[in-house]
Every structure is written in C-alpha cells, then in structure tokens.
mmCIF file of C-alpha atoms in Angstrom:
data_model
loop_
_atom_site.group_PDB
_atom_site.id
_atom_site.type_symbol
_atom_site.label_atom_id
_atom_site.label_comp_id
_atom_site.label_asym_id
_atom_site.label_seq_id
_atom_site.Cartn_x
_atom_site.Cartn_y
_atom_site.Cartn_z
ATOM 1 C CA MET K 23 9.081 10.103 11.538
ATOM 2 C CA SER K 24 11.676 8.726 9.370
ATOM 3 C CA ILE K 25 12.616 5.005 8.896
ATOM 4 C CA GLU K 26 16.240 3.940 8.084
ATOM 5 C CA LEU K 27 17.236 0.461 7.229
ATOM 6 C CA ASP K 28 21.058 -0.482 7.024
ATOM 7 C CA ALA K 29 21.865 -3.655 5.707
ATOM 8 C CA VAL K 30 19.417 -5.383 7.413
ATOM 9 C CA SER K 31 18.756 -9.316 7.445
ATOM 10 C CA LYS K 32 16.545 -11.404 9.443
ATOM 11 C CA SER K 33 16.737 -15.538 9.560
ATOM 12 C CA PHE K 34 14.976 -18.039 11.352
ATOM 13 C CA GLY K 35 17.298 -20.990 11.499
ATOM 14 C CA PRO K 36 18.239 -21.956 7.996
ATOM 15 C CA VAL K 37 15.776 -19.706 6.532
ATOM 16 C CA GLU K 38 16.964 -16.269 5.561
ATOM 17 C CA ALA K 39 13.409 -14.288 5.518
ATOM 18 C CA ILE K 40 15.067 -10.834 5.048
ATOM 19 C CA ARG K 41 18.413 -10.264 2.787
ATOM 20 C CA ASN K 42 20.539 -7.498 3.332
ATOM 21 C CA ILE K 43 18.136 -4.453 3.028
ATOM 22 C CA SER K 44 18.817 -1.067 2.862
ATOM 23 C CA LEU K 45 16.360 1.817 2.487
ATOM 24 C CA THR K 46 15.064 5.116 3.892
ATOM 25 C CA ILE K 47 11.296 6.176 4.175
ATOM 26 C CA GLY K 48 11.183 9.875 4.717
ATOM 27 C CA GLN K 49 8.770 11.783 7.034
ATOM 28 C CA GLY K 50 5.556 12.366 5.704
ATOM 29 C CA GLU K 51 5.762 9.830 2.841
ATOM 30 C CA MET K 52 2.867 7.063 2.074
ATOM 31 C CA PHE K 53 5.130 4.136 1.332
ATOM 32 C CA GLY K 54 3.756 1.397 -0.325
ATOM 33 C CA LEU K 55 5.379 -2.415 0.513
ATOM 34 C CA ILE K 56 4.324 -5.068 -1.675
ATOM 35 C CA GLY K 57 5.479 -8.686 -2.477
ATOM 36 C CA HIS K 58 4.255 -12.051 -3.342
ATOM 37 C CA ASN K 59 3.090 -14.533 0.026
ATOM 38 C CA GLY K 60 6.633 -15.123 1.807
ATOM 39 C CA ALA K 61 8.742 -12.429 0.428
ATOM 40 C CA GLY K 62 9.231 -11.203 3.673
ATOM 41 C CA LYS K 63 6.702 -8.527 3.920
ATOM 42 C CA SER K 64 5.413 -9.664 7.451
ATOM 43 C CA THR K 65 9.051 -9.885 8.706
ATOM 44 C CA LEU K 66 9.933 -6.438 7.605
ATOM 45 C CA PHE K 67 6.989 -4.954 9.472
ATOM 46 C CA LYS K 68 7.955 -6.536 12.629
ATOM 47 C CA LEU K 69 11.418 -5.443 12.258
ATOM 48 C CA MET K 70 10.350 -1.991 11.687
ATOM 49 C CA LEU K 71 8.078 -2.155 14.654
ATOM 50 C CA GLY K 72 10.796 -3.368 16.666
ATOM 51 C CA LEU K 73 8.678 -6.745 17.355
ATOM 52 C CA LEU K 74 11.844 -8.914 16.054
ATOM 53 C CA PRO K 75 15.451 -8.314 16.239
ATOM 54 C CA ALA K 76 17.741 -8.095 13.158
ATOM 55 C CA SER K 77 20.155 -10.942 12.617
ATOM 56 C CA ALA K 78 22.414 -8.356 11.209
ATOM 57 C CA GLY K 79 22.116 -4.668 10.277
ATOM 58 C CA ALA K 80 20.305 -1.899 12.055
ATOM 59 C CA VAL K 81 16.664 -0.450 11.774
ATOM 60 C CA ARG K 82 16.180 3.156 13.108
ATOM 61 C CA ILE K 83 13.033 5.104 13.557
ATOM 62 C CA ASN K 84 14.110 8.911 13.676
ATOM 63 C CA GLY K 85 17.657 7.963 14.593
ATOM 64 C CA VAL K 86 16.648 5.546 17.316
ATOM 65 C CA ALA K 87 17.502 1.833 16.928
ATOM 66 C CA THR K 88 14.472 -0.372 17.479
ATOM 67 C CA SER K 89 16.884 -2.490 19.624
ATOM 68 C CA SER K 90 17.410 0.355 22.107
ATOM 69 C CA ALA K 91 16.159 1.163 25.377
ATOM 70 C CA GLN K 92 15.142 4.478 23.837
ATOM 71 C CA PHE K 93 12.961 2.856 21.563
ATOM 72 C CA ARG K 94 10.108 2.360 23.798
ATOM 73 C CA GLN K 95 9.402 6.190 23.700
ATOM 74 C CA VAL K 96 9.380 6.206 20.157
ATOM 75 C CA ARG K 97 6.992 3.229 19.873
ATOM 76 C CA ARG K 98 4.191 5.408 21.831
ATOM 77 C CA HIS K 99 4.006 7.469 18.661
ATOM 78 C CA ILE K 100 3.454 4.516 16.334
ATOM 79 C CA GLY K 101 0.037 3.003 15.393
ATOM 80 C CA TYR K 102 0.133 -0.501 13.852
ATOM 81 C CA LEU K 103 -2.891 -2.471 12.255
ATOM 82 C CA PRO K 104 -2.210 -6.047 11.608
ATOM 83 C CA GLU K 105 -3.903 -7.915 8.707
ATOM 84 C CA SER K 106 -6.436 -9.605 11.207
ATOM 85 C CA PHE K 107 -7.609 -7.321 13.957
ATOM 86 C CA VAL K 108 -8.686 -9.244 16.819
ATOM 87 C CA SER K 109 -10.026 -8.194 20.022
ATOM 88 C CA TYR K 110 -12.375 -9.477 22.982
ATOM 89 C CA ASP K 111 -15.895 -10.451 21.436
ATOM 90 C CA ASN K 112 -17.705 -9.795 24.761
ATOM 91 C CA LEU K 113 -16.544 -6.342 24.945
ATOM 92 C CA SER K 114 -18.490 -3.431 22.826
ATOM 93 C CA GLY K 115 -16.439 -1.223 20.385
ATOM 94 C CA LEU K 116 -16.169 1.630 22.992
ATOM 95 C CA GLU K 117 -15.018 -0.733 25.702
ATOM 96 C CA VAL K 118 -12.233 -2.048 23.079
ATOM 97 C CA LEU K 119 -10.949 1.259 22.084
ATOM 98 C CA HIS K 120 -11.035 2.134 26.094
ATOM 99 C CA LEU K 121 -8.505 -0.716 26.607
ATOM 100 C CA PHE K 122 -6.210 0.641 23.553
ATOM 101 C CA ALA K 123 -6.468 4.114 24.720
ATOM 102 C CA ASP K 124 -5.093 2.946 28.295
ATOM 103 C CA LEU K 125 -2.618 0.924 26.800
ATOM 104 C CA LYS K 126 -1.373 4.112 24.724
ATOM 105 C CA ARG K 127 -1.933 6.542 27.585
ATOM 106 C CA VAL K 128 -4.241 8.485 25.561
ATOM 107 C CA PRO K 129 -7.227 10.279 27.126
ATOM 108 C CA ARG K 130 -10.295 7.953 26.822
ATOM 109 C CA ALA K 131 -12.127 10.949 25.817
ATOM 110 C CA GLU K 132 -10.499 10.797 22.478
ATOM 111 C CA CYS K 133 -12.482 7.452 21.691
ATOM 112 C CA GLY K 134 -15.452 9.170 20.551
ATOM 113 C CA ARG K 135 -13.609 11.396 18.063
ATOM 114 C CA VAL K 136 -11.897 8.369 16.289
ATOM 115 C CA LEU K 137 -15.120 6.295 16.361
ATOM 116 C CA ARG K 138 -17.003 8.922 14.566
ATOM 117 C CA ARG K 139 -14.367 9.523 12.141
ATOM 118 C CA VAL K 140 -14.309 5.743 11.092
ATOM 119 C CA GLY K 141 -18.253 5.668 10.989
ATOM 120 C CA LEU K 142 -18.990 3.427 14.206
ATOM 121 C CA ALA K 143 -20.205 6.167 16.372
ATOM 122 C CA ASP K 144 -23.634 4.276 16.014
ATOM 123 C CA ALA K 145 -22.394 0.841 16.878
ATOM 124 C CA CYS K 146 -19.685 1.680 19.512
ATOM 125 C CA GLY K 147 -22.145 0.266 22.202
ATOM 126 C CA ARG K 148 -22.634 -3.232 20.419
ATOM 127 C CA ARG K 149 -20.559 -6.186 21.427
ATOM 128 C CA LEU K 150 -18.084 -6.942 18.807
ATOM 129 C CA HIS K 151 -19.351 -10.593 18.350
ATOM 130 C CA THR K 152 -22.145 -8.700 16.197
ATOM 131 C CA TYR K 153 -19.781 -6.690 14.115
ATOM 132 C CA SER K 154 -19.130 -7.643 10.483
ATOM 133 C CA LYS K 155 -15.649 -8.047 8.989
ATOM 134 C CA GLY K 156 -15.552 -4.588 7.777
ATOM 135 C CA MET K 157 -17.241 -3.337 10.971
ATOM 136 C CA ARG K 158 -13.890 -4.825 12.736
ATOM 137 C CA GLN K 159 -11.513 -3.525 10.379
ATOM 138 C CA ARG K 160 -12.876 -0.078 10.865
ATOM 139 C CA LEU K 161 -12.519 -0.701 14.879
ATOM 140 C CA GLY K 162 -8.689 -1.979 14.189
ATOM 141 C CA PHE K 163 -8.304 1.248 12.286
ATOM 142 C CA ALA K 164 -9.985 3.410 15.037
ATOM 143 C CA GLN K 165 -7.179 2.110 17.555
ATOM 144 C CA VAL K 166 -4.522 3.210 15.058
ATOM 145 C CA LEU K 167 -5.723 6.551 15.093
ATOM 146 C CA LEU K 168 -5.921 7.224 18.625
ATOM 147 C CA GLY K 169 -2.962 9.708 19.843
ATOM 148 C CA ASP K 170 -2.514 10.926 16.526
ATOM 149 C CA PRO K 171 0.458 8.682 15.579
ATOM 150 C CA GLU K 172 3.457 10.176 13.815
ATOM 151 C CA LEU K 173 4.294 6.826 12.355
ATOM 152 C CA ILE K 174 1.442 4.480 10.924
ATOM 153 C CA PHE K 175 1.793 0.499 9.925
ATOM 154 C CA LEU K 176 -0.900 -0.953 7.944
ATOM 155 C CA ASP K 177 -0.952 -4.454 6.764
ATOM 156 C CA GLU K 178 -3.836 -5.275 4.294
ATOM 157 C CA PRO K 179 -5.831 -2.699 6.009
ATOM 158 C CA THR K 180 -8.850 -2.353 3.665
ATOM 159 C CA ASN K 181 -9.665 -6.139 4.248
ATOM 160 C CA GLY K 182 -13.443 -6.636 4.447
ATOM 161 C CA LEU K 183 -14.269 -2.930 3.736
ATOM 162 C CA ASP K 184 -16.645 -1.926 0.789
ATOM 163 C CA PRO K 185 -15.711 0.636 -1.934
ATOM 164 C CA GLU K 186 -16.885 3.433 0.026
ATOM 165 C CA GLY K 187 -15.213 2.349 3.163
ATOM 166 C CA ILE K 188 -12.091 2.190 1.199
ATOM 167 C CA ALA K 189 -12.559 5.542 0.097
ATOM 168 C CA ASP K 190 -13.206 6.940 3.182
ATOM 169 C CA PHE K 191 -10.240 4.938 4.804
ATOM 170 C CA TYR K 192 -7.437 6.728 2.308
ATOM 171 C CA SER K 193 -9.036 10.005 2.837
ATOM 172 C CA ILE K 194 -8.325 9.612 6.511
ATOM 173 C CA LEU K 195 -4.618 8.683 5.643
ATOM 174 C CA ARG K 196 -4.584 11.459 3.583
ATOM 175 C CA GLU K 197 -5.477 13.738 6.743
ATOM 176 C CA ALA K 198 -2.904 11.802 8.791
ATOM 177 C CA GLN K 199 -0.267 12.617 6.181
ATOM 178 C CA GLN K 200 -1.156 16.365 5.823
ATOM 179 C CA ARG K 201 -0.272 16.563 9.576
ATOM 180 C CA GLY K 202 3.122 14.988 8.849
ATOM 181 C CA ALA K 203 2.553 11.392 9.707
ATOM 182 C CA THR K 204 4.456 8.697 7.847
ATOM 183 C CA ILE K 205 2.406 5.787 6.402
ATOM 184 C CA VAL K 206 4.026 2.251 5.383
ATOM 185 C CA ILE K 207 1.220 0.090 3.685
ATOM 186 C CA THR K 208 1.194 -3.208 2.342
ATOM 187 C CA SER K 209 -1.725 -4.708 0.183
ATOM 188 C CA HIS K 210 -2.358 -7.262 -2.139
ATOM 189 C CA ILE K 211 -5.027 -5.169 -4.350
ATOM 190 C CA LEU K 212 -2.356 -3.207 -6.244
ATOM 191 C CA ALA K 213 -4.755 -1.343 -8.181
ATOM 192 C CA GLU K 214 -5.951 0.175 -4.842
ATOM 193 C CA ILE K 215 -2.561 1.630 -3.677
ATOM 194 C CA GLN K 216 -0.831 2.337 -6.948
ATOM 195 C CA ASP K 217 -2.016 5.786 -7.358
ATOM 196 C CA ARG K 218 -1.934 6.445 -3.562
ATOM 197 C CA VAL K 219 1.656 5.995 -2.261
ATOM 198 C CA ASP K 220 4.259 8.066 -3.305
ATOM 199 C CA ARG K 221 7.136 5.491 -3.574
ATOM 200 C CA LEU K 222 7.107 1.874 -2.917
ATOM 201 C CA VAL K 223 9.135 -1.225 -2.716
ATOM 202 C CA ILE K 224 8.747 -4.661 -4.284
ATOM 203 C CA LEU K 225 10.343 -7.577 -2.148
ATOM 204 C CA ASP K 226 11.113 -10.951 -3.727
ATOM 205 C CA ALA K 227 12.544 -13.567 -1.584
ATOM 206 C CA GLY K 228 13.361 -11.360 1.054
ATOM 207 C CA LYS K 229 15.378 -8.880 -1.121
ATOM 208 C CA VAL K 230 14.366 -5.266 -2.600
ATOM 209 C CA ALA K 231 13.537 -6.325 -6.178
ATOM 210 C CA ALA K 232 12.661 -2.625 -7.188
ATOM 211 C CA LEU K 233 12.445 0.441 -5.090
ATOM 212 C CA GLY K 234 11.102 4.280 -6.369
ATOM 213 C CA THR K 235 8.028 6.045 -7.637
ATOM 214 C CA LEU K 236 5.580 4.288 -10.028
ATOM 215 C CA ALA K 237 6.702 6.430 -12.664
ATOM 216 C CA GLU K 238 10.499 5.459 -12.115
ATOM 217 C CA LEU K 239 9.597 1.826 -11.822
ATOM 218 C CA ARG K 240 7.672 2.007 -15.055
ATOM 219 C CA ALA K 241 10.537 3.666 -16.787
ATOM 220 C CA ARG K 242 13.279 0.933 -15.655
ATOM 221 C CA GLN K 243 11.149 -1.977 -16.623
ATOM 222 C CA VAL K 244 10.205 -0.571 -20.071
ATOM 223 C CA LEU K 245 6.805 -1.993 -20.312
ATOM 224 C CA PRO K 246 4.886 -0.883 -23.253
ATOM 225 C CA SER K 247 1.914 1.289 -23.258
ATOM 226 C CA HIS K 248 -1.504 0.270 -24.895
ATOM 227 C CA ILE K 249 -3.426 2.146 -27.289
ATOM 228 C CA GLU K 250 -6.755 1.723 -27.853
ATOM 229 C CA ALA K 251 -8.435 3.449 -31.053
ATOM 230 C CA GLN K 252 -11.741 3.955 -32.320
ATOM 231 C CA LEU K 253 -11.351 4.800 -35.794
ATOM 232 C CA LEU K 254 -13.617 6.506 -38.637
ATOM 233 C CA PRO K 255 -15.661 3.824 -40.849
ATOM 234 C CA GLY K 256 -13.673 2.112 -43.260
ATOM 235 C CA CYS K 257 -10.340 3.570 -41.780
ATOM 236 C CA GLY K 258 -8.916 0.331 -40.791
ATOM 237 C CA GLU K 259 -6.256 -0.313 -43.539
ATOM 238 C CA ARG K 260 -5.539 3.546 -43.389
ATOM 239 C CA ALA K 261 -4.344 3.209 -40.029
ATOM 240 C CA GLY K 262 -2.198 0.287 -40.530
ATOM 241 C CA ALA K 263 -0.572 2.451 -43.521
ATOM 242 C CA ALA K 264 -0.150 5.500 -41.514
ATOM 243 C CA LEU K 265 1.840 3.647 -38.689
ATOM 244 C CA ALA K 266 3.902 1.354 -41.219
ATOM 245 C CA HIS K 267 6.898 4.066 -40.600
ATOM 246 C CA LEU K 268 7.202 3.728 -37.013
ATOM 247 C CA ALA K 269 9.435 0.833 -35.642
ATOM 248 C CA GLY K 270 8.530 -1.776 -32.990
ATOM 249 C CA LEU K 271 4.810 -1.283 -32.438
ATOM 250 C CA THR K 272 2.463 -4.255 -32.377
ATOM 251 C CA ILE K 273 -0.584 -3.310 -34.000
ATOM 252 C CA ILE K 274 -4.151 -5.180 -34.372
ATOM 253 C CA VAL K 275 -6.737 -3.702 -36.272
ATOM 254 C CA ASP K 276 -10.237 -5.287 -36.255
ATOM 255 C CA GLY K 277 -12.672 -3.202 -38.379
ATOM 256 C CA ASP K 278 -12.699 0.239 -37.270
ATOM 257 C CA ARG K 279 -10.989 -0.457 -33.818
ATOM 258 C CA ALA K 280 -6.992 -0.484 -33.545
ATOM 259 C CA SER K 281 -4.946 -1.936 -30.589
ATOM 260 C CA ILE K 282 -1.168 -0.417 -30.347
ATOM 261 C CA ALA K 283 1.263 -1.468 -27.850
ATOM 262 C CA CYS K 284 4.500 0.997 -28.188
ATOM 263 C CA ALA K 285 7.145 2.291 -25.810
ATOM 264 C CA ALA K 286 6.123 5.552 -23.845
ATOM 265 C CA ALA K 287 8.344 7.535 -26.196
ATOM 266 C CA GLN K 288 6.112 6.598 -29.302
ATOM 267 C CA LYS K 289 2.853 7.290 -28.001
ATOM 268 C CA ALA K 290 2.843 11.175 -29.227
ATOM 269 C CA PRO K 291 3.860 9.859 -32.806
ATOM 270 C CA VAL K 292 1.152 7.186 -33.017
ATOM 271 C CA LEU K 293 -1.576 9.497 -31.963
ATOM 272 C CA ALA K 294 -0.327 12.310 -34.565
ATOM 273 C CA ALA K 295 -0.542 9.646 -37.200
ATOM 274 C CA LEU K 296 -3.981 8.523 -36.348
ATOM 275 C CA ALA K 297 -5.207 12.006 -35.697
ATOM 276 C CA PRO K 298 -7.230 12.518 -39.044
ATOM 277 C CA MET K 299 -9.048 9.093 -38.452
ATOM 278 C CA LEU K 300 -9.874 9.140 -34.595
ATOM 279 C CA VAL K 301 -13.225 9.063 -33.008
ATOM 280 C CA ASP K 302 -12.120 8.193 -29.759
ATOM 281 C CA VAL K 303 -8.898 6.621 -27.935
ATOM 282 C CA THR K 304 -8.018 5.324 -24.612
ATOM 283 C CA ILE K 305 -4.305 4.726 -23.395
ATOM 284 C CA ARG K 306 -3.628 2.364 -20.631
ATOM 285 C CA GLU K 307 -0.109 2.670 -19.026
ATOM 286 C CA PRO K 308 1.551 -0.278 -17.389
ATOM 287 C CA SER K 309 -0.192 -0.850 -14.170
ATOM 288 C CA LEU K 310 1.290 -1.448 -10.389
ATOM 289 C CA GLU K 311 0.711 -5.310 -11.231
ATOM 290 C CA ASP K 312 1.970 -5.335 -14.355
ATOM 291 C CA LEU K 313 5.059 -3.847 -12.832
ATOM 292 C CA PHE K 314 4.818 -6.611 -9.885
ATOM 293 C CA LEU K 315 4.849 -9.473 -12.341
ATOM 294 C CA GLY K 316 7.660 -8.191 -14.100
ATOM 295 C CA TYR K 317 9.924 -7.582 -10.865
ATOM 296 C CA GLY K 318 8.623 -10.515 -9.062
ATOM 297 C CA GLY K 319 10.078 -12.707 -11.660
ATOM 298 C CA GLN K 320 9.085 -16.524 -11.063
ATOM 299 C CA HIS K 321 8.057 -16.181 -7.301
ATOM 300 C CA ALA K 322 5.319 -13.668 -8.243
ATOM 301 C CA ARG K 323 3.780 -15.850 -10.995
ATOM 302 C CA ALA K 324 4.015 -18.996 -8.760
ATOM 303 C CA HIS K 325 1.824 -17.328 -6.152
#
C-alpha cells in the first residue's frame, strides 16, 4: 500500500501540531519517522491511520482518503502497534490474540503461527499479568502480524526488547517487506533504525525538516567524516606534514594516533597521504543522530 499526504495540517485549538506536510511513501518501503518529543510524530501516525481528521489537506492510503467511507475496507489491511501495548491482564496471551483475530476477521487458527514467530508459543497459555515488558511487546507485535497486513505502523516498537529480540523483530519486518508490505516506523533509538529504513523524514515543530535516504540527508547536511588512524611508531609528525597540503581538515595527532575530520570528498586523499605509515584505520560517517541534531535545531537539543 502507498501513502500520500497532500498539504496536511492538524490543529488542536491554537496549537498547530502538523503544519502543511506533503510526502509520499511507496509500496514496500520501510519508512522512518523521527523527531523530538512534541514534534508531531504521534499525531501524524493517527492522521495516517484515520484516527484523527486533518484540519486541512488530505491523507490517502492506496488512493483512498482516510476521511471517506471506503477507508473502512482499507483499514482491514493495516496493522498498528502503539508505543504502549495494553490489553487485559486476566487473559492469556492466546486469548488476547483470539480477541484481535475476531476483531480483524482473521481465522483464530492463525494465532498459533504468529505466536511461534514472535517467540511466545511456550508462554501463550499464561496470563498477561505474568508477562514481562518485552513479552507484552512481542504479543503486541503478534497482533500486528495477524492477517499479513499490507501496511504496518509501529510506534517505538522495540521498547522492552533485548538485543536478540530486536534482531528477531527486524528479521520479521524484512519478511513482511519482502512480501510487499509497507512499513512506517518511529523510534528514539536512532542507531537502531539508521541502517534499516529505506527513507526517513525528520519532523521539527510539526513540519518536515528533512526527507530522503540517509545518504541524501548526509550530503545535504555536509557533516564531516571522521578518520581514526593508528600510525607506525614515530610517524606522528610525518603524518601532519603529509596532510598539510589538504585544506579544511581538522587534525589531532597524539603520539602514534591521528584523528582527522574531513569532508566526504577528502577521505580518499587523506588515506592516500597516510597510506605509507598506516597500521590500522577506522572511518566513522555522520550518524542519524548527528543528522537529527543538525536538522532538528534547538528543538532537538532541548529534548
């Protein structure tokens, strides 16, 4: 399923939570939505889910406006995991999933398959009040997977999951994406999503601060690459002299180690100059967190 937002705004009284946002998310994309607290992420999620009406503009899923009567049929093909998954503590995991299966008009027989896939098969008979936070999150993810939705919305989905659980979660998402599902995901753990999303949008005060692939955002922001070089013994001064002809570098030499901050286009000349004296080298590109702080400005830093 594709998503189209056309000049969408949403106000709550005098507060404009979403301001004239236009963007398109293509079928099969894994799309990241990030921003500081209060940037408008949750409001945008609810607009795309049809849970809130837009104050201006239009939201369309597969060409169907979320404000139309026809959207009810589209919604049956959408899976949604809110930031905090809450259900009935006196029910077992399987009973909770049966409830969601009935609501989604999915055969209850499918519940066992998704419980196995999220690693809850052995705990499905236990009451929810015995579940850990991570287990509850896995159960929430299981209800998302019921019916093989064509569009999946995930709000901070890895809360409470351990590293193994996070890796398994993204493995399941890739399986869904490979069968054609579109996935919209928001997370405060930027390092976790930066190499997993195809494109992303950075929201700032309800507006689009940046939109594109990670590579495109890096190119626009012009943040430096960082090179950490381990040099042959006694080559510190020689390294500084070898780099002297390159303008715009920030160089720190400490004994047999050199740290260089440079533009992306300068990485090759720097490495060529240092090659005769290199023992080891590490290159760090600007992270999504670096980009977020750059694009988010003072709002991001305040949070």
